Short mmCIF file of C-alpha atoms and ligand atoms in Angstrom, two decimals:
data_model
loop_
_atom_site.label_atom_id
_atom_site.label_comp_id
_atom_site.label_asym_id
_atom_site.label_seq_id
_atom_site.Cartn_x
_atom_site.Cartn_y
_atom_site.Cartn_z
CA MET G 1 204.54 70.12 225.53
CA GLU G 2 204.08 66.38 225.39
CA LYS G 3 205.60 64.59 222.46
CA LYS G 4 202.94 63.47 220.06
CA ASN G 5 202.51 60.67 217.56
CA SER G 6 204.85 61.55 214.75
CA ASP G 7 202.58 59.67 212.34
CA ASN G 8 200.11 62.55 212.51
CA LYS G 9 202.56 64.71 210.67
CA ASN G 10 202.32 65.43 206.96
CA LYS G 11 199.18 63.36 206.62
CA TYR G 12 198.00 65.44 203.73
CA ARG G 13 200.76 63.95 201.65
CA GLU G 14 199.49 60.47 202.31
CA LYS G 15 197.23 58.57 199.97
CA GLY G 16 193.53 58.15 200.65
CA GLU G 17 192.85 56.26 203.80
CA GLY G 18 190.30 53.75 202.74
CA GLN G 19 187.40 56.15 202.42
CA LYS G 20 185.67 55.62 199.12
CA ASN G 21 185.98 59.11 197.80
CA GLU G 22 189.40 60.14 198.98
CA ARG G 23 190.74 59.78 195.43
CA LYS G 24 193.84 57.79 194.90
CA HIS G 25 195.46 60.04 192.38
CA VAL G 26 198.56 62.14 192.40
CA LEU G 27 197.97 65.85 192.67
CA SER G 28 199.58 68.01 190.04
CA SER G 29 200.50 71.56 190.93
CA ASP G 30 197.51 72.59 188.83
CA ASP G 31 195.20 70.65 191.15
CA ARG G 32 196.71 72.28 194.17
CA ASN G 33 196.30 75.68 192.53
CA CYS G 34 192.64 74.81 192.06
CA LYS G 35 190.67 75.18 188.89
CA SER G 36 189.09 78.52 189.55
CA CYS G 37 185.48 78.77 190.59
CA ASN G 38 183.76 81.62 188.79
CA ILE G 39 181.16 82.28 191.48
CA ALA G 40 183.56 82.18 194.44
CA LYS G 41 183.26 85.93 195.11
CA LYS G 42 179.47 86.00 195.05
CA CYS G 43 179.13 82.79 197.05
CA GLY G 44 181.66 83.77 199.68
CA GLY G 45 181.96 80.17 200.94
CA CYS G 46 185.51 79.55 199.69
CA ARG G 47 187.55 82.55 200.74
CA TYR G 48 190.80 80.81 199.78
CA GLN G 49 189.94 80.26 196.11
CA GLY G 50 192.86 81.01 193.83
CA MET G 51 195.41 79.88 196.43
CA SER G 52 197.36 76.65 196.41
CA TYR G 53 196.38 74.14 199.11
CA GLU G 54 199.82 74.49 200.73
CA GLU G 55 199.30 78.24 200.99
CA GLN G 56 195.93 77.71 202.66
CA LEU G 57 197.42 75.33 205.19
CA GLY G 58 200.18 77.86 205.85
CA ILE G 59 197.66 80.61 206.60
CA LYS G 60 195.68 78.36 208.94
CA GLN G 61 198.84 77.30 210.72
CA LYS G 62 199.76 80.95 211.24
CA GLU G 63 196.30 81.83 212.52
CA ILE G 64 196.35 78.96 215.03
CA LYS G 65 199.85 79.97 216.09
CA LYS G 66 198.76 83.57 216.60
CA LEU G 67 195.79 82.60 218.77
CA LEU G 68 197.05 79.54 220.61
CA SER G 69 200.83 79.93 220.98
CA PRO G 70 200.35 81.62 224.38
CA PHE G 71 199.32 78.13 225.53
CA GLY G 72 202.01 76.06 223.77
CA ASP G 73 203.49 75.17 220.39
CA PRO G 74 200.86 73.99 217.89
CA GLU G 75 201.73 70.87 215.87
CA LYS G 76 201.79 70.98 212.08
CA ILE G 77 198.27 71.17 210.65
CA ILE G 78 196.86 67.93 209.23
CA GLY G 79 195.52 68.59 205.75
CA MET G 80 193.72 66.44 203.19
CA TYR G 81 195.34 64.37 200.52
CA TYR G 82 192.61 65.27 198.03
CA PRO G 83 191.01 68.49 199.27
CA TYR G 84 187.96 68.49 196.95
CA HIS G 85 184.32 67.38 197.09
CA TYR G 86 184.69 66.58 200.77
CA ARG G 87 181.31 67.95 201.93
CA ASN G 88 178.84 65.14 202.60
CA LYS G 89 175.96 67.59 203.04
CA VAL G 90 174.89 69.70 200.08
CA HIS G 91 172.23 72.35 200.17
CA ALA G 92 170.63 74.27 197.31
CA VAL G 93 168.01 76.99 197.42
CA PHE G 94 165.52 77.06 194.56
CA GLY G 95 164.08 80.08 192.77
CA ARG G 96 163.41 81.68 189.40
CA LYS G 97 165.15 84.18 187.21
CA LYS G 98 163.13 87.16 185.94
CA ASN G 99 162.52 85.28 182.69
CA GLY G 100 160.96 82.39 184.62
CA GLU G 101 163.89 79.99 184.32
CA ILE G 102 164.24 77.77 187.42
CA ILE G 103 167.56 78.09 189.19
CA SER G 104 169.20 76.34 192.13
CA GLY G 105 172.18 77.54 194.06
CA ILE G 106 173.14 79.51 197.10
CA TYR G 107 172.27 82.89 198.51
CA GLU G 108 174.76 85.58 197.53
CA ALA G 109 176.79 86.40 200.64
CA ASN G 110 174.76 88.62 203.03
CA THR G 111 171.78 88.88 200.66
CA HIS G 112 168.74 86.88 199.64
CA ARG G 113 169.63 86.91 195.95
CA ILE G 114 170.17 83.42 194.55
CA VAL G 115 173.46 82.74 192.76
CA PRO G 116 172.93 79.80 190.40
CA VAL G 117 175.42 76.97 191.06
CA GLU G 118 176.22 74.40 188.40
CA GLU G 119 179.25 72.87 190.05
CA CYS G 120 181.00 73.29 193.37
CA LEU G 121 184.53 72.15 194.10
CA ILE G 122 184.00 71.24 197.74
CA GLU G 123 180.56 69.61 197.69
CA ASP G 124 179.96 65.92 197.01
CA GLU G 125 179.59 65.45 193.25
CA LYS G 126 176.83 62.85 193.34
CA SER G 127 174.71 65.09 195.56
CA GLN G 128 175.17 67.97 193.13
CA GLU G 129 174.09 65.72 190.27
CA ILE G 130 170.88 64.84 192.15
CA ILE G 131 170.14 68.52 192.75
CA ARG G 132 170.55 69.26 189.03
CA SER G 133 168.15 66.41 188.19
CA ILE G 134 165.56 67.76 190.64
CA ARG G 135 165.85 71.20 189.05
CA ASP G 136 165.10 69.68 185.64
CA MET G 137 162.19 67.71 187.08
CA LEU G 138 160.54 70.86 188.48
CA ARG G 139 160.22 72.09 184.92
CA SER G 140 158.61 68.92 183.62
CA PHE G 141 156.34 68.54 186.67
CA LYS G 142 155.44 72.24 186.46
CA ILE G 143 156.15 72.76 190.16
CA LYS G 144 156.47 76.37 191.25
CA THR G 145 159.46 77.51 193.26
CA TYR G 146 158.88 79.51 196.44
CA ASP G 147 159.19 83.27 196.31
CA GLU G 148 160.70 84.68 199.49
CA ASP G 149 159.22 88.15 199.03
CA THR G 150 155.64 87.20 198.29
CA GLY G 151 155.51 83.89 200.18
CA TYR G 152 153.90 82.21 197.10
CA GLY G 153 155.12 79.01 195.51
CA LEU G 154 156.06 75.58 196.85
CA PHE G 155 159.61 74.42 196.33
CA ARG G 156 162.16 76.07 198.66
CA HIS G 157 165.31 73.99 199.13
CA VAL G 158 166.90 70.61 198.55
CA LEU G 159 169.28 69.07 201.05
CA VAL G 160 171.28 65.99 200.12
CA ARG G 161 173.29 64.07 202.75
CA ARG G 162 175.50 61.18 201.82
CA GLY G 163 177.27 58.53 203.87
CA PHE G 164 180.65 58.38 202.17
CA LYS G 165 181.49 54.96 203.61
CA THR G 166 178.08 53.34 203.22
CA GLY G 167 177.07 55.09 199.98
CA GLU G 168 173.61 55.79 201.45
CA ILE G 169 171.97 59.01 200.22
CA MET G 170 169.21 61.11 201.82
CA VAL G 171 167.28 63.66 199.77
CA VAL G 172 165.24 66.23 201.69
CA LEU G 173 162.76 68.28 199.66
CA VAL G 174 161.93 71.41 201.63
CA LEU G 175 158.49 72.71 200.65
CA SER G 176 156.26 75.47 201.94
CA SER G 177 153.35 73.00 202.19
CA PRO G 178 152.99 69.27 202.95
CA ILE G 179 151.28 68.72 199.60
CA LEU G 180 153.50 67.93 196.66
CA PRO G 181 151.34 67.49 193.53
CA SER G 182 151.97 64.16 191.74
CA LYS G 183 154.07 63.16 194.73
CA ASN G 184 154.32 59.48 193.81
CA ASN G 185 155.28 60.13 190.22
CA PHE G 186 157.80 62.74 191.30
CA VAL G 187 159.53 60.32 193.68
CA LYS G 188 159.35 57.54 191.09
CA ALA G 189 161.01 59.75 188.48
CA LEU G 190 163.69 60.83 190.95
CA LEU G 191 164.49 57.23 191.87
CA LYS G 192 164.57 56.23 188.23
CA ALA G 193 167.15 58.92 187.53
CA HIS G 194 169.08 58.07 190.74
CA PRO G 195 168.45 54.54 191.97
CA GLU G 196 171.31 55.07 194.44
CA ILE G 197 169.05 57.26 196.63
CA SER G 198 168.23 55.50 199.93
CA THR G 199 165.54 57.78 201.31
CA VAL G 200 163.44 60.80 200.28
CA ILE G 201 161.91 63.11 202.88
CA LEU G 202 159.47 65.98 202.49
CA ASN G 203 160.27 68.67 205.03
CA VAL G 204 157.63 71.32 205.61
CA ASN G 205 158.94 74.84 206.13
CA ASP G 206 156.05 77.30 205.96
CA LYS G 207 157.75 80.11 207.89
CA LYS G 208 159.42 83.28 206.65
CA THR G 209 162.83 82.26 207.92
CA SER G 210 166.42 81.91 206.83
CA MET G 211 166.52 78.44 208.43
CA VAL G 212 166.53 75.77 205.73
CA LEU G 213 164.54 73.07 207.53
CA GLY G 214 161.12 73.33 209.13
CA ASP G 215 159.96 71.13 212.03
CA ARG G 216 157.90 68.54 210.17
CA ASN G 217 159.34 65.62 208.20
CA ILE G 218 157.22 63.30 206.05
CA VAL G 219 159.02 60.23 204.73
CA LEU G 220 158.20 59.71 201.05
CA TYR G 221 160.56 56.81 200.42
CA GLY G 222 162.90 54.62 202.48
CA LYS G 223 163.58 54.87 206.19
CA GLY G 224 163.82 58.62 206.72
CA PHE G 225 167.46 58.49 207.77
CA ILE G 226 170.81 57.26 206.47
CA ARG G 227 173.80 55.63 208.10
CA ASP G 228 177.48 56.28 207.83
CA GLU G 229 180.52 54.70 209.43
CA LEU G 230 183.31 56.34 211.39
CA CYS G 231 186.14 54.64 213.28
CA GLY G 232 184.52 51.23 212.76
CA LEU G 233 181.12 52.25 214.18
CA SER G 234 177.86 52.86 212.37
CA PHE G 235 175.94 56.12 212.83
CA ARG G 236 172.38 57.03 212.02
CA ILE G 237 171.85 60.51 210.59
CA SER G 238 168.46 62.27 210.52
CA PRO G 239 167.67 65.27 208.30
CA ASP G 240 168.45 67.84 211.00
CA SER G 241 171.03 66.20 213.23
CA PHE G 242 174.60 67.41 213.36
CA TYR G 243 177.15 65.24 211.62
CA GLN G 244 180.63 66.43 210.70
CA VAL G 245 180.64 67.51 207.04
CA ASN G 246 184.07 66.12 206.18
CA PRO G 247 184.13 62.45 207.19
CA MET G 248 187.68 61.76 205.93
CA GLN G 249 189.13 64.36 208.26
CA THR G 250 186.68 63.52 211.04
CA GLU G 251 188.24 60.07 211.45
CA LYS G 252 191.66 61.65 211.77
CA LEU G 253 190.26 64.18 214.24
CA TYR G 254 188.62 61.52 216.41
CA ASN G 255 191.72 59.30 216.35
CA ILE G 256 193.81 62.18 217.65
CA ALA G 257 191.17 63.03 220.26
CA MET G 258 191.27 59.40 221.46
CA SER G 259 195.05 59.38 221.64
CA PHE G 260 195.02 62.68 223.61
CA ALA G 261 192.59 61.05 226.04
CA GLY G 262 194.66 57.86 226.27
CA LEU G 263 191.68 55.95 224.88
CA ASP G 264 193.27 54.69 221.69
CA SER G 265 193.77 51.35 223.39
CA LYS G 266 192.53 49.69 226.57
CA ASN G 267 194.42 50.93 229.60
CA ASP G 268 193.28 49.55 232.92
CA LYS G 269 196.36 50.58 234.85
CA ASN G 270 194.78 53.11 237.19
CA ASN G 271 191.23 52.05 237.20
CA GLU G 272 189.99 48.50 236.98
CA LYS G 273 186.74 49.49 235.39
CA GLY G 274 188.29 51.95 232.95
CA PRO G 275 187.88 55.72 233.07
CA VAL G 276 184.61 57.65 233.37
CA VAL G 277 184.25 59.84 230.28
CA ILE G 278 181.96 62.78 229.47
CA ASP G 279 181.21 63.66 225.84
CA ALA G 280 179.87 67.21 226.10
CA TYR G 281 178.10 68.76 223.07
CA CYS G 282 177.94 65.18 221.74
CA GLY G 283 175.68 65.56 218.68
CA ILE G 284 174.65 62.04 217.61
CA GLY G 285 177.17 60.60 220.06
CA THR G 286 180.07 59.95 217.70
CA ILE G 287 182.99 60.86 220.01
CA GLY G 288 181.46 59.20 223.07
CA LEU G 289 180.70 56.01 221.17
CA VAL G 290 184.22 55.79 219.77
CA ALA G 291 185.56 56.44 223.30
CA SER G 292 183.25 53.82 224.82
CA LYS G 293 185.31 51.03 223.25
CA ASN G 294 188.12 51.69 225.72
CA ALA G 295 186.35 53.49 228.57
CA GLY G 296 184.61 52.21 231.68
CA GLU G 297 181.58 54.42 231.37
CA VAL G 298 180.59 57.27 229.03
CA ILE G 299 178.02 60.04 229.49
CA GLY G 300 176.99 62.13 226.48
CA VAL G 301 175.11 65.43 226.71
CA GLU G 302 173.57 67.44 223.90
CA LEU G 303 170.89 70.11 223.43
CA ASN G 304 169.29 68.90 220.19
CA LYS G 305 166.46 66.37 220.79
CA ASP G 306 166.76 64.66 217.39
CA ALA G 307 170.49 64.24 217.82
CA ILE G 308 169.98 62.63 221.26
CA ARG G 309 167.38 60.26 219.84
CA ASP G 310 169.90 59.26 217.15
CA ALA G 311 172.69 58.96 219.75
CA LYS G 312 170.61 56.51 221.82
CA ILE G 313 169.78 54.43 218.75
CA ASN G 314 173.46 54.53 217.73
CA ALA G 315 174.46 53.17 221.13
CA ARG G 316 171.93 50.34 220.86
CA GLU G 317 172.79 49.44 217.30
CA ASN G 318 176.53 49.44 217.97
CA LYS G 319 175.86 47.29 221.06
CA ARG G 320 177.56 49.75 223.43
CA GLU G 321 176.21 49.18 226.90
CA ASN G 322 178.50 51.48 228.85
CA ILE G 323 177.15 54.76 227.44
CA ARG G 324 174.20 56.98 228.44
CA PHE G 325 172.92 60.12 226.76
CA TYR G 326 171.17 63.14 228.23
CA GLN G 327 169.34 65.88 226.42
CA GLY G 328 169.91 69.38 227.78
CA ASP G 329 172.27 72.30 228.12
CA ALA G 330 175.82 71.03 228.66
CA GLY G 331 176.57 73.75 231.24
CA GLU G 332 173.46 72.93 233.25
CA PHE G 333 174.28 69.22 233.14
CA MET G 334 177.88 69.77 234.28
CA GLU G 335 176.71 72.07 237.05
CA SER G 336 174.28 69.53 238.46
CA MET G 337 176.89 66.79 238.15
CA ALA G 338 179.45 68.90 240.03
CA GLU G 339 176.92 69.86 242.71
CA ASN G 340 175.89 66.24 243.24
CA GLY G 341 179.46 65.09 243.75
CA GLY G 342 179.72 63.37 240.35
CA HIS G 343 183.05 62.17 239.03
CA ALA G 344 184.72 62.04 235.61
CA ASP G 345 188.27 61.18 234.56
CA ILE G 346 188.15 62.52 231.02
CA VAL G 347 185.95 65.22 229.47
CA PHE G 348 185.68 65.69 225.72
CA MET G 349 184.14 69.03 224.83
CA ASP G 350 183.20 69.99 221.28
CA PRO G 351 181.06 73.14 221.52
CA PRO G 352 179.63 75.12 218.59
CA ARG G 353 181.46 78.16 217.15
CA ALA G 354 180.46 80.40 220.05
CA GLY G 355 182.55 78.21 222.35
CA SER G 356 181.58 77.13 225.83
CA ASP G 357 180.23 79.29 228.65
CA GLU G 358 181.25 80.07 232.17
CA ARG G 359 178.60 77.83 233.64
CA PHE G 360 180.12 74.86 231.82
CA LEU G 361 183.74 75.84 232.42
CA SER G 362 183.35 76.59 236.13
CA SER G 363 181.52 73.27 236.67
CA LEU G 364 184.21 71.49 234.68
CA VAL G 365 186.82 72.92 237.03
CA LYS G 366 184.74 71.77 240.03
CA LEU G 367 184.37 68.31 238.58
CA ALA G 368 188.16 68.30 238.11
CA PRO G 369 188.72 65.55 235.52
CA GLU G 370 192.38 64.59 235.04
CA THR G 371 192.18 65.20 231.26
CA VAL G 372 190.15 67.58 229.09
CA VAL G 373 190.16 67.23 225.30
CA TYR G 374 188.78 70.42 223.77
CA ILE G 375 187.78 70.17 220.09
CA SER G 376 186.85 73.45 218.46
CA CYS G 377 185.92 74.83 215.06
CA ASN G 378 186.69 78.38 216.21
CA PRO G 379 190.16 78.99 217.64
CA GLU G 380 189.16 82.46 218.87
CA THR G 381 186.57 81.20 221.33
CA GLN G 382 188.78 78.21 222.08
CA ALA G 383 191.62 80.58 223.10
CA ARG G 384 189.19 82.48 225.35
CA ASP G 385 188.05 79.27 227.06
CA LEU G 386 191.60 77.93 227.38
CA LYS G 387 192.54 81.12 229.18
CA TYR G 388 189.83 80.43 231.74
CA LEU G 389 190.90 76.83 232.21
CA ARG G 390 194.56 77.77 232.53
CA LYS G 391 193.69 80.28 235.23
CA ASN G 392 191.73 77.61 237.04
CA GLY G 393 194.12 74.74 237.42
CA TYR G 394 194.66 73.26 233.94
CA GLU G 395 197.65 73.25 231.63
CA VAL G 396 197.75 72.76 227.89
CA LYS G 397 199.72 69.72 226.77
CA ASN G 398 199.08 69.42 223.03
CA ILE G 399 197.61 71.56 220.27
CA GLN G 400 196.76 69.85 216.98
CA PRO G 401 195.06 71.75 214.14
CA VAL G 402 193.18 69.68 211.53
CA ASP G 403 191.93 71.09 208.24
CA MET G 404 188.30 70.01 208.05
CA PHE G 405 187.27 72.74 205.60
CA PRO G 406 189.73 73.21 202.70
CA TRP G 407 189.22 76.39 200.58
CA THR G 408 187.46 78.09 203.46
CA GLU G 409 189.05 80.11 206.24
CA HIS G 410 187.74 77.76 208.94
CA CYS G 411 190.01 75.51 210.95
CA GLU G 412 189.41 72.82 213.55
CA CYS G 413 191.78 72.42 216.48
CA ILE G 414 192.13 69.81 219.24
CA VAL G 415 193.74 70.73 222.53
CA LYS G 416 194.69 68.40 225.36
CA LEU G 417 194.70 69.82 228.89
CA THR G 418 195.56 68.12 232.13
CA LYS G 419 195.03 69.09 235.73
CA LYS G 420 198.05 70.87 237.17
CA ALA G 421 199.72 69.10 240.02
CA VAL G 422 199.07 71.02 243.26
N1 SAH A 501 180.66 66.25 219.03
C1 SAH A 501 179.74 66.18 217.92
C2 SAH A 501 178.98 67.47 217.65
C3 SAH A 501 179.74 68.77 217.72
S1 SAH A 501 178.88 70.19 217.10
C4 SAH A 501 180.46 65.68 216.68
O1 SAH A 501 181.68 65.57 216.63
O2 SAH A 501 179.77 65.33 215.70
C5 SAH A 501 178.30 70.96 218.51
C6 SAH A 501 177.05 70.36 219.10
O3 SAH A 501 176.73 71.12 220.26
C7 SAH A 501 175.81 70.41 218.21
O4 SAH A 501 175.29 69.11 218.10
C8 SAH A 501 174.83 71.31 218.98
O5 SAH A 501 173.47 70.91 218.85
C9 SAH A 501 175.31 71.16 220.40
N2 SAH A 501 175.02 72.27 221.34
C10 SAH A 501 174.94 73.60 221.08
N3 SAH A 501 174.74 74.28 222.21
C11 SAH A 501 174.67 73.37 223.22
C12 SAH A 501 174.47 73.47 224.64
N4 SAH A 501 174.31 74.65 225.24
N5 SAH A 501 174.48 72.34 225.35
C13 SAH A 501 174.65 71.12 224.76
N6 SAH A 501 174.84 70.98 223.42
C14 SAH A 501 174.85 72.08 222.67
#
């Protein structure tokens, strides 16, 4: 195993790192043992409620060790200094109790029953406040909530996304129809209660579906998107595009990914122009854009059309001229690149929970980049894919878990692989 930056160790003991809402206060043991959440069981989101944060990190470390130690020794997990209210994206489903009272909350795990939520320990507090205000406004505006069984009613969900660095806030009202009665007064009242809101969007979802957002967005106020900043770059976020939910940890994650790739500073030793980098499963282009500062050329590939549109705008607005984005399946893209004799020095891959597929992995092996940095939110599928890569000419150099989702059982992990010498 390569020796790694020792300053990555014990980060969760450090004070907030400049992000506005990483609180600068000292945690008491009470904080770490978490004020209990009385709906944790029904919600099912925070499986580690009732445990201290240290215990949670210990469990995640063990899990990563169990799955990834066949490939090398994982480093100590990087936790959060203040592991609360880290989610920058808050969703609430709206409905009614039998007595007619309007409620907002989450679906009870594996059901379509709504559990009312007043407060959540991991979601952004301001976003929760806005959702409570909207719930009160539905009463005064006499707007009916949507009934999943009958398909009657209007108001389905609210999604609030917040740029923690910029303070910009997006409110998405998900309705079963494009017509919101007294629309202008409703938006006016919402902005009066929360002048900090940057944009309000009406999303139309008229299908019987468990998906929150429908296809159509109508901007009611502002620009229809927000911006946030990561690693010194500015990113545009649309209602439906993927953006990491824990921006404090995301910066740490990306910094490690850059150092694994040797892109944390300019290094022109081997290649005058700088390395050719692929950012596979690139979302709105965050990793590729951060990498582009110290790379020769970057190519990003992503399936989601909206995310690619945002990625292209992000490149333009951050004045990065050495990056291109393609919309499509990452495996298909890699295959055609390998078949056409393309070349890459470094590949970042950050697939969804299901992991990558053989089409991608076999083309990656054909393309034969010197370094692969594999970021994953599911160590099980990551272990499966690492096995394939190890069998096909790569060796694991570093394994760094990062806790992006405190109080839940999920864990992110970055692995550096290099091509074995033949
Ligand atoms: N790297 C980004 C996004 C990672 S999430 C970031 O750090 O923000 C995984 C991304 O993979 C999502 O944006 C999803 O839309 C995309 N995706 C899922 N399946 C894909 C496929 N087959 N090909 C390309 N992208 C895919």
